Amino acid sequence: MAVSALECTASSCRTAPFVSSARRSWRGGRLDDGIGIAEQALHDGCATDSPCRAEAAFVLSLLLAQVRRTDHAQAVLETVDALVRRRGDDQLTATATLTRSEVVLATGDFGKAAKLATAGLGEAKRSGLKAWTPLGHFVLAQSALRQGHLSTAVRYAQKLKEDTVFQREMLHAGQAAWAVIQIAEAKKGRRHAVPLGAELLATDAAVRQLSIAEPAALPWLVRLMLNCGRKQLAGHGVQVCQQLASENPHFSSLQATAAHAAGLHDEDLGKLRLAAESHVDPWARASANEDIAVMLARGADDRTAPARDLQQALDAYLQTGAWRDASRIESQLHSATDADKVGRHQRRREIPELTDAEYAVAYLVAQGFTNGQTAGQLFLSPHTIAFHLRKIFRKLGVESRVQLASAWNDLAVRQTGIREHTTSAVATGRPRLCS
């Protein structure tokens, strides 16, 4: 068996014990200790030209990314860039790229993260690296889901399941499971996601790790359970997260997660406001603003009351490239305000031949939406959708929906690094009432 690029060849490795101890502290919820020991691994471990020094940097950067200290995480990666280039080891290069993709994902830049993950997985395949590939699979599953490429998300969710089978444990079980649950909900509906979400929430260790690594995850799961009448289980998840947050008061991302989940469970607008102001993760912040708008809409006589929070959610979703979520918010804004005053998000510059309306129609149809479904999303009539579609076909030189999807795939590869696979599934991206 070939020696791993990250396997220290020193007779007495000083880095490995630090790395193992940092991971144990992290799993135990001692976040300050985990980061401190990982920093020791980087600075007090093996020689500066050893590959295990790069591993220490990768591990530290991943811990920092989980708690959304992404500037620090990127700075740590930069300290070993020269080492990675100098060694010229394909596996080390692949690991560095995959680690960077996870850090970029944590910043909310889904397009750039997907491009890095695609490159890293290609490097990993060429070099025979397996252990770190779950990072790339997770990044692509999440990025594809956020950008509306559902069948691609499904494909990478399946790869995450395979990673679990073959015990490639770069991700904790809760993190991978959350990706799989979201995609199951998007593909098959709420009833398929609820049992999986309930099983995850019933495992305290998974809830703790998920609360650390994914600020939007626990609120999403709590919302799912509340919508389906499982308030007690949702409350259990909130309690576990609040206890963890109390043990780690210096981590703002964890405090925001606890406030967000509790705000949903307790129907407390103040806690949701606190979460929206505190979230470092841009997608989680947008989700909190959307939850505020939903709560306001339930108790407001004036349908424009949630508009400000919806607009803030839209702006944040657009910032991250979460086009699927942005489209949903735009539809809600059209319901809450004068439709003529709501501007569609501007992405038609990617295909300058199309108007804003044509771009919105083409985007949805290329993802497998029927004319009726597209009409519902855009608050237009099916007749108007058909009219726009005829013009889109003529402008782009295509003759069918299949050819449009293919042309859109080529655009997606250039813009996001993700190649979509044609799907007829339609998903809203928000928990719906169970049926």
Coordinates of N, CA, C and O in Angstrom, one line a residue, residues 311-402:
Q311 N -37.0 41.0 2.3 CA -36.0 41.6 1.5 C -34.6 41.4 2.0 O -33.6 41.1 1.2
Q312 N -34.4 41.4 3.3 CA -33.1 41.1 3.9 C -32.7 39.7 3.6 O -31.5 39.4 3.3
A313 N -33.7 38.8 3.7 CA -33.4 37.4 3.4 C -33.0 37.2 1.9 O -32.0 36.5 1.6
L314 N -33.7 37.9 1.1 CA -33.4 37.8 -0.4 C -32.0 38.3 -0.6 O -31.2 37.7 -1.4
D315 N -31.7 39.5 -0.1 CA -30.3 40.0 -0.3 C -29.2 39.1 0.1 O -28.2 38.9 -0.6
A316 N -29.4 38.4 1.3 CA -28.4 37.5 1.8 C -28.3 36.2 0.9 O -27.3 35.7 0.6
Y317 N -29.5 35.7 0.5 CA -29.5 34.5 -0.4 C -28.8 34.8 -1.7 O -28.0 34.0 -2.2
L318 N -29.1 36.0 -2.3 CA -28.4 36.4 -3.5 C -26.9 36.5 -3.3 O -26.1 36.2 -4.2
Q319 N -26.5 37.1 -2.2 CA -25.1 37.2 -1.9 C -24.3 35.9 -2.0 O -23.2 35.8 -2.4
T320 N -25.0 34.8 -1.5 CA -24.4 33.5 -1.5 C -24.5 32.7 -2.8 O -23.8 31.7 -2.9
G321 N -25.4 33.2 -3.6 CA -25.6 32.4 -4.8 C -26.7 31.3 -4.6 O -26.7 30.3 -5.4
A322 N -27.5 31.5 -3.6 CA -28.5 30.5 -3.3 C -29.8 30.8 -4.1 O -30.8 31.3 -3.6
W323 N -29.7 30.5 -5.4 CA -30.7 31.0 -6.3 C -32.1 30.3 -6.0 O -33.1 30.9 -6.2
R324 N -32.0 29.1 -5.6 CA -33.3 28.4 -5.2 C -34.0 29.1 -4.1 O -35.2 29.3 -4.2
D325 N -33.3 29.5 -3.1 CA -34.0 30.2 -2.0 C -34.4 31.6 -2.4 O -35.4 32.1 -2.0
A326 N -33.6 32.2 -3.2 CA -33.9 33.6 -3.7 C -35.2 33.6 -4.5 O -36.0 34.5 -4.3
S327 N -35.4 32.6 -5.3 CA -36.6 32.5 -6.1 C -37.8 32.4 -5.2 O -38.9 33.0 -5.5
R328 N -37.7 31.6 -4.2 CA -38.8 31.4 -3.2 C -39.1 32.7 -2.6 O -40.3 33.1 -2.4
I329 N -38.1 33.5 -2.1 CA -38.4 34.7 -1.4 C -39.0 35.7 -2.4 O -39.9 36.5 -2.0
E330 N -38.5 35.8 -3.6 CA -39.1 36.7 -4.6 C -40.6 36.5 -4.7 O -41.4 37.4 -4.8
S331 N -41.0 35.2 -4.8 CA -42.4 34.9 -4.9 C -43.2 35.4 -3.7 O -44.3 35.9 -3.8
Q332 N -42.6 35.2 -2.5 CA -43.3 35.7 -1.3 C -43.3 37.2 -1.3 O -44.4 37.8 -0.8
L333 N -42.3 37.9 -1.7 CA -42.3 39.3 -1.8 C -43.4 39.8 -2.8 O -44.1 40.9 -2.5
H334 N -43.6 39.1 -3.8 CA -44.7 39.5 -4.8 C -46.1 39.4 -4.1 O -47.0 40.1 -4.5
S335 N -46.2 38.4 -3.2 CA -47.5 38.3 -2.5 C -47.6 39.4 -1.4 O -48.7 39.8 -1.1
A336 N -46.5 39.8 -0.8 CA -46.6 40.7 0.3 C -46.6 42.2 -0.1 O -46.9 43.0 0.7
T337 N -46.1 42.5 -1.3 CA -46.0 43.9 -1.8 C -46.6 44.0 -3.1 O -47.1 43.1 -3.8
D338 N -46.5 45.2 -3.6 CA -46.9 45.5 -5.0 C -45.9 44.9 -5.9 O -44.7 45.2 -5.9
A339 N -46.4 43.9 -6.7 CA -45.5 43.1 -7.6 C -44.6 44.0 -8.5 O -43.5 43.6 -8.8
D340 N -45.1 45.2 -8.9 CA -44.4 46.0 -9.8 C -43.1 46.6 -9.1 O -42.2 47.1 -9.8
K341 N -43.1 46.6 -7.8 CA -42.0 47.2 -7.1 C -40.9 46.2 -6.7 O -40.0 46.6 -6.0
V342 N -41.2 45.0 -7.0 CA -40.2 43.9 -6.6 C -39.4 43.5 -7.8 O -39.9 43.1 -8.8
G343 N -38.1 43.7 -7.7 CA -37.2 43.4 -8.8 C -36.7 42.0 -8.8 O -36.3 41.5 -7.7
R344 N -36.7 41.3 -9.9 CA -36.2 39.9 -9.9 C -34.7 40.0 -9.8 O -34.0 41.0 -10.2
H345 N -34.1 39.0 -9.2 CA -32.6 39.0 -9.1 C -32.0 39.0 -10.5 O -32.4 38.3 -11.4
Q346 N -30.9 39.8 -10.6 CA -30.3 40.0 -11.8 C -29.2 39.0 -12.1 O -28.1 39.1 -11.6
R347 N -29.5 38.0 -12.9 CA -28.5 37.0 -13.3 C -28.5 36.9 -14.9 O -27.7 36.1 -15.4
R348 N -29.3 37.7 -15.5 CA -29.4 37.5 -17.0 C -28.1 38.0 -17.7 O -28.0 37.6 -18.9
R349 N -27.2 38.7 -17.0 CA -26.0 39.1 -17.6 C -25.2 37.8 -18.0 O -24.3 37.9 -18.8
E350 N -25.5 36.6 -17.4 CA -24.9 35.4 -17.8 C -25.3 35.0 -19.2 O -24.6 34.3 -19.9
I351 N -26.6 35.4 -19.6 CA -27.1 35.1 -21.0 C -27.7 36.5 -21.4 O -28.9 36.7 -21.2
P352 N -26.9 37.4 -21.9 CA -27.4 38.7 -22.2 C -28.5 38.8 -23.2 O -29.2 39.8 -23.3
E353 N -28.7 37.7 -24.0 CA -29.8 37.8 -24.9 C -31.2 37.8 -24.3 O -32.2 38.2 -24.9
L354 N -31.3 37.3 -23.0 CA -32.6 37.1 -22.4 C -32.9 38.3 -21.5 O -32.0 38.9 -20.8
T355 N -34.2 38.7 -21.4 CA -34.7 39.6 -20.5 C -34.7 39.0 -19.1 O -34.6 37.8 -19.0
D356 N -35.0 39.8 -18.1 CA -35.1 39.3 -16.7 C -36.2 38.2 -16.6 O -36.0 37.2 -16.0
A357 N -37.3 38.5 -17.2 CA -38.4 37.6 -17.1 C -38.1 36.3 -17.9 O -38.4 35.2 -17.4
E358 N -37.5 36.4 -19.0 CA -37.1 35.2 -19.8 C -36.0 34.4 -19.1 O -36.1 33.2 -19.1
Y359 N -35.1 35.1 -18.4 CA -34.1 34.4 -17.7 C -34.7 33.6 -16.5 O -34.4 32.4 -16.3
A360 N -35.7 34.2 -15.8 CA -36.3 33.5 -14.7 C -37.1 32.3 -15.2 O -37.0 31.2 -14.6
V361 N -37.8 32.4 -16.3 CA -38.5 31.3 -16.9 C -37.5 30.2 -17.3 O -37.7 29.0 -17.0
A362 N -36.5 30.6 -18.1 CA -35.6 29.6 -18.6 C -34.9 28.8 -17.5 O -34.7 27.6 -17.5
Y363 N -34.5 29.5 -16.4 CA -33.8 28.9 -15.3 C -34.7 27.8 -14.7 O -34.2 26.7 -14.4
L364 N -36.0 28.1 -14.4 CA -36.8 27.1 -13.8 C -37.1 25.9 -14.7 O -37.1 24.8 -14.3
V365 N -37.4 26.2 -16.0 CA -37.7 25.2 -16.9 C -36.5 24.3 -17.1 O -36.7 23.0 -17.2
A366 N -35.3 24.8 -17.2 CA -34.1 24.0 -17.3 C -33.9 23.1 -16.2 O -33.3 22.0 -16.3
Q367 N -34.5 23.4 -15.0 CA -34.3 22.6 -13.8 C -35.4 21.5 -13.7 O -35.5 20.7 -12.8
G368 N -36.3 21.5 -14.7 CA -37.4 20.5 -14.8 C -38.7 20.9 -14.4 O -39.7 20.1 -14.3
F369 N -38.9 22.2 -14.1 CA -40.3 22.7 -13.8 C -41.2 22.6 -15.0 O -40.8 23.0 -16.1
T370 N -42.4 22.2 -14.8 CA -43.4 22.3 -15.9 C -43.8 23.7 -16.1 O -43.5 24.6 -15.2
N371 N -44.6 24.0 -17.1 CA -45.1 25.4 -17.3 C -46.0 25.8 -16.2 O -45.9 27.0 -15.7
G372 N -46.8 24.9 -15.7 CA -47.7 25.2 -14.6 C -46.9 25.5 -13.3 O -47.2 26.5 -12.6
Q373 N -45.9 24.7 -13.1 CA -45.1 24.9 -11.8 C -44.3 26.2 -11.9 O -44.2 27.0 -11.0
T374 N -43.8 26.5 -13.1 CA -43.0 27.7 -13.3 C -44.0 28.9 -13.1 O -43.6 29.9 -12.5
A375 N -45.2 28.8 -13.7 CA -46.2 29.9 -13.5 C -46.4 30.2 -12.0 O -46.5 31.3 -11.6
G376 N -46.6 29.1 -11.2 CA -46.8 29.3 -9.8 C -45.7 29.9 -9.1 O -45.9 30.7 -8.2
Q377 N -44.4 29.6 -9.5 CA -43.3 30.1 -8.8 C -43.1 31.6 -9.1 O -42.7 32.4 -8.3
L378 N -43.5 32.0 -10.4 CA -43.3 33.4 -10.8 C -44.5 34.3 -10.8 O -44.5 35.4 -11.2
F379 N -45.6 33.7 -10.3 CA -46.9 34.4 -10.3 C -47.3 35.0 -11.6 O -47.6 36.1 -11.8
L380 N -47.2 34.1 -12.6 CA -47.6 34.4 -14.0 C -48.5 33.3 -14.4 O -48.7 32.3 -13.8
S381 N -49.2 33.6 -15.6 CA -50.1 32.5 -16.1 C -49.3 31.5 -16.9 O -48.3 31.9 -17.5
P382 N -49.8 30.3 -17.0 CA -49.2 29.3 -17.9 C -49.1 29.8 -19.3 O -48.1 29.5 -20.0
H383 N -50.1 30.5 -19.8 CA -50.0 31.1 -21.1 C -48.8 32.0 -21.3 O -48.1 32.0 -22.3
T384 N -48.6 32.9 -20.3 CA -47.4 33.8 -20.4 C -46.1 33.0 -20.3 O -45.2 33.4 -21.1
I385 N -46.1 31.9 -19.6 CA -44.9 31.1 -19.5 C -44.6 30.5 -20.9 O -43.5 30.5 -21.4
A386 N -45.6 30.0 -21.5 CA -45.5 29.4 -22.9 C -45.0 30.5 -23.9 O -44.1 30.2 -24.7
F387 N -45.5 31.7 -23.7 CA -45.1 32.8 -24.6 C -43.6 33.1 -24.4 O -42.9 33.2 -25.4
H388 N -43.2 33.2 -23.2 CA -41.8 33.5 -22.9 C -40.9 32.3 -23.4 O -39.8 32.5 -23.9
L389 N -41.4 31.1 -23.2 CA -40.6 29.9 -23.6 C -40.3 29.9 -25.1 O -39.2 29.5 -25.6
R390 N -41.3 30.3 -25.9 CA -41.1 30.3 -27.3 C -40.0 31.3 -27.7 O -39.2 31.0 -28.6
K391 N -40.0 32.4 -27.1 CA -39.0 33.4 -27.3 C -37.6 32.9 -26.9 O -36.6 33.2 -27.5
I392 N -37.6 32.3 -25.7 CA -36.3 31.7 -25.2 C -35.7 30.7 -26.2 O -34.5 30.8 -26.5
F393 N -36.6 29.8 -26.7 CA -36.1 28.8 -27.6 C -35.5 29.5 -28.9 O -34.4 29.1 -29.4
R394 N -36.2 30.5 -29.4 CA -35.7 31.2 -30.6 C -34.4 31.9 -30.3 O -33.5 31.8 -31.1
K395 N -34.3 32.6 -29.2 CA -33.1 33.4 -28.9 C -31.9 32.5 -28.7 O -30.8 32.8 -29.0
L396 N -32.1 31.3 -28.0 CA -31.0 30.5 -27.7 C -30.7 29.4 -28.7 O -29.8 28.6 -28.6
G397 N -31.6 29.4 -29.8 CA -31.4 28.4 -30.8 C -31.6 27.0 -30.4 O -30.9 26.0 -30.9
V398 N -32.6 26.7 -29.5 CA -32.9 25.4 -29.1 C -34.3 25.1 -29.5 O -35.1 26.0 -29.8
E399 N -34.7 23.8 -29.5 CA -36.0 23.4 -30.1 C -36.8 22.6 -29.0 O -38.0 22.3 -29.3
S400 N -36.3 22.4 -27.9 CA -37.0 21.6 -26.9 C -36.5 21.9 -25.5 O -35.5 22.5 -25.3
R401 N -37.3 21.4 -24.5 CA -36.9 21.6 -23.1 C -35.6 20.9 -22.8 O -34.8 21.3 -21.9
V402 N -35.4 19.7 -23.4 CA -34.2 18.9 -23.1 C -33.0 19.7 -23.6 O -32.0 19.8 -22.9

